[in-house]
Structure formats: C-alpha cells, structure tokens
Amino acid sequence: MRKHAGIFAILLTISGLCGCGGDSNEPERMVYAHGIGFDYQGGQYVVYVQFIDFSSMVGTSGGGLGGGSSSSSSSIVKASGRTINQAVSNLYLLMDRHVYWGHLSFVLLSERVIHHRGLKESIDLINRNYSIRYNILYYVAAGSDLEKYLTSVPINKIPISMSKLSDPDNNYLQNSYVRPKSLRELILSLDEPNHQTELPLISLKERSGLHKGQTDTDYLGVVILSENDIQGKLIYTDVYGLRWLYSGGVGRVRVILKDQERYLASVDVTGTKSRIVPAMDRTGKVRFTIDINVTAHVMTIIKPTHERTLERLLETQVRREIERTYRVSVNQHIDAFHFSEALYRSKYSAKWHRLQHNGKIDLDKLTLKKVEVHAYIKDSGKNNMMPTLD
C-alpha cells in the first residue's frame, strides 16, 4: 500500500507541474518570425525581424485574393549589437513573447553587412538554430533601408507568406530571370571550389496607378560573393547567360527572335540541359566548352518562318548571352560559371590542384573555348508556323 501511495503522490506532483501556468510554447504564447534582415550601421550590426500574424490570414482563399487583411499582417522589430549574435540576443529583450523561428522564410543582407563579414556569421547563427529549415532563402538588398523591404506588401491582399521573397517559385517558373538560393545551396556552394556563389540582388520599385506610393520587390541581377566579401555583380542583361546553365533547367524564358532588325517570332524556352567540358589544348592550357540543349515552344509568329530558322536564331541568342556574361564576369575576376569546380570534378583534377589558389583557377577571355547550343522547337501550337491573322 505504501508503494502504491508513493506512486500516486508522484503522479499528483507531476500533473500539478504540467498544468500550472501553461506551456510557454503554446501557439498563442509565441510570436512568429517570417523574415530577417541584417545590416551594418555606425559600427554596429543591426537586425530587423518581420513577425507575421497568422490570425489575419484566416479566411483567405488559396490564391489570397479574397478576404482577410493579410497585407498588413506583420510588424518589424529592430535591435543592434557589436556582433550579429549580440544583436539577436538584444532583440529578445524587446519581445513580450517567445520568438518562434520555425516559420522563417528568408534572410535579407545589405551590401554593408557583407563587406563587414556578416554573411559568414549570419549563416552560422541561422544554421545552428534547430527550428530553422535549410530551405529558407537568401537575398542581397540594394540600398540602405532594409526596413522598407520588410514592410513592402504584396498586391491584391495576397498573404505576406506568399510574397515574392518568401515564395518566389511561382514567379521564377513564369519568368526565369534569377534563380532563388536556399541556405542549403548557399552552404554547399561556398564549400566547393571556387568557394564563391551568387545570390539574387533585389531592389524596390514604386508601383503606378491605383497603387502609387507602394513598392514591389524587383530583381536587379546577382551578387557574386565569397564567405568574406562581395566579389562582383552581374546586373540586368549581363546576368542572362547564367540562367542557361542552372542545374535542373529553367522554368520559362521568353525569347524574342529577330533576323537583323526584323522581328520574326517569340518562343518560350521551357527546358534546358547543360554541361561544362574541360579539355587541354596543345600548349597544356585548360579550355572549357559549354554544351547546351534547349527546348522551346513558339508563342507568337510575326512573319511566316521555317522552324529550323527559328532554332538557328535561338541558338545564336543563347550563345551570345552566355558569351556576354562570361566576358563581364572575367573582367571582374569572378568565376560565374564555376569552371573551377568543373575542372575539380573532371578527369583533370590533378591539373586543378596545380593551378588553383584558394580553390580558384585563373580565367581569361580565351579560357572559354566555345559555346555549343542545340535548339529544338518542340511544337508550334495549333496554328503551326503561320501568323494567326495573315
């Protein structure tokens, strides 16, 4: 009896502890971090955290176009410190509730914080938080006001959780300009030769018409960086060549085809397959060939044109974009196409060990031997190769 009485007393004590005061991790006792920004100002690291209010999203439809006031369902908290870690610790002092990081969707870095080695510390801090997933996205912000990026709201009452920063896939699948980069991809790419990677560079663009005074997030291009600093940038048309070599291909790229100054057609490229092939020339110098297969669909026909003519024009366009991106990147001494990694993983890896310095090999304008593009018009739609009205 004494044994059973003792067990009963222990159970009563445990049940009392569990029920007293509630659990600090109950949903209503937490605030949810959705986005975070890191900046460097006046010798201090500054952190901005966007907290999302899920209750305002109740009743929104799948597309986010009906019901709810989700476009104003967030708030920003700012803190600073001598290190990024200290800035985040100081942020906790400002909070009334437990901060939950499991819904964090993106990280925004200013160029200043990267110049002060904030990229490496931010990756280490976020990677060690067990509740943060590896698929969160990284961006570099042009300009100096990160708070404006975090307070910019989507149009048409779309929930903030479906904005271009937190959910860019739909935008990328419609127009594959710059591919998003996750924390996992960022860590892996910085760990591989040439120990550089690209991150999307974004800016704010003012809306017009009924939404004048509000801003949208716009992609400018990419920033090429190491773990310690920015190495270069590829902006606007200079970045076009990168998309043709993205692993996994592209979502959709609209290409306007013209013969000299005459517009002939537009095509949507929906499939790419590429490889980089290193080889040794007669002098023992390493040269690279880029080989690409491109699949496209005809979207508009302006003048009656033979299918093979469109394929030839598309091959020329893709080749020119790749060569332009390579020229610009070499002038900035950056390896945008990751030739160093391609050589490292090839049968010439011993050559890479002799040539490399800090994981990089020297590149010049002749290192790219040639670009071979093979274009295929998969189908031309119901109207074939003639204009709809002719």
PDB file of N, CA and C in Angstrom, residues 179 213 339:
ATOM      1  N   ARG A 179      17.533  32.780 -60.304  1.00  0.00           N
ATOM      2  CA  ARG A 179      17.040  31.653 -59.512  1.00  0.00           C
ATOM      3  C   ARG A 179      17.235  31.915 -58.019  1.00  0.00           C
ATOM      4  N   GLY A 213       2.736  54.918 -54.737  1.00  0.00           N
ATOM      5  CA  GLY A 213       3.217  55.137 -53.380  1.00  0.00           C
ATOM      6  C   GLY A 213       3.625  53.866 -52.682  1.00  0.00           C
ATOM      7  N   PHE A 339      33.788  27.294 -63.449  1.00  0.00           N
ATOM      8  CA  PHE A 339      34.748  26.483 -64.195  1.00  0.00           C
ATOM      9  C   PHE A 339      35.719  25.768 -63.251  1.00  0.00           C
TER      10      PHE A 339
END
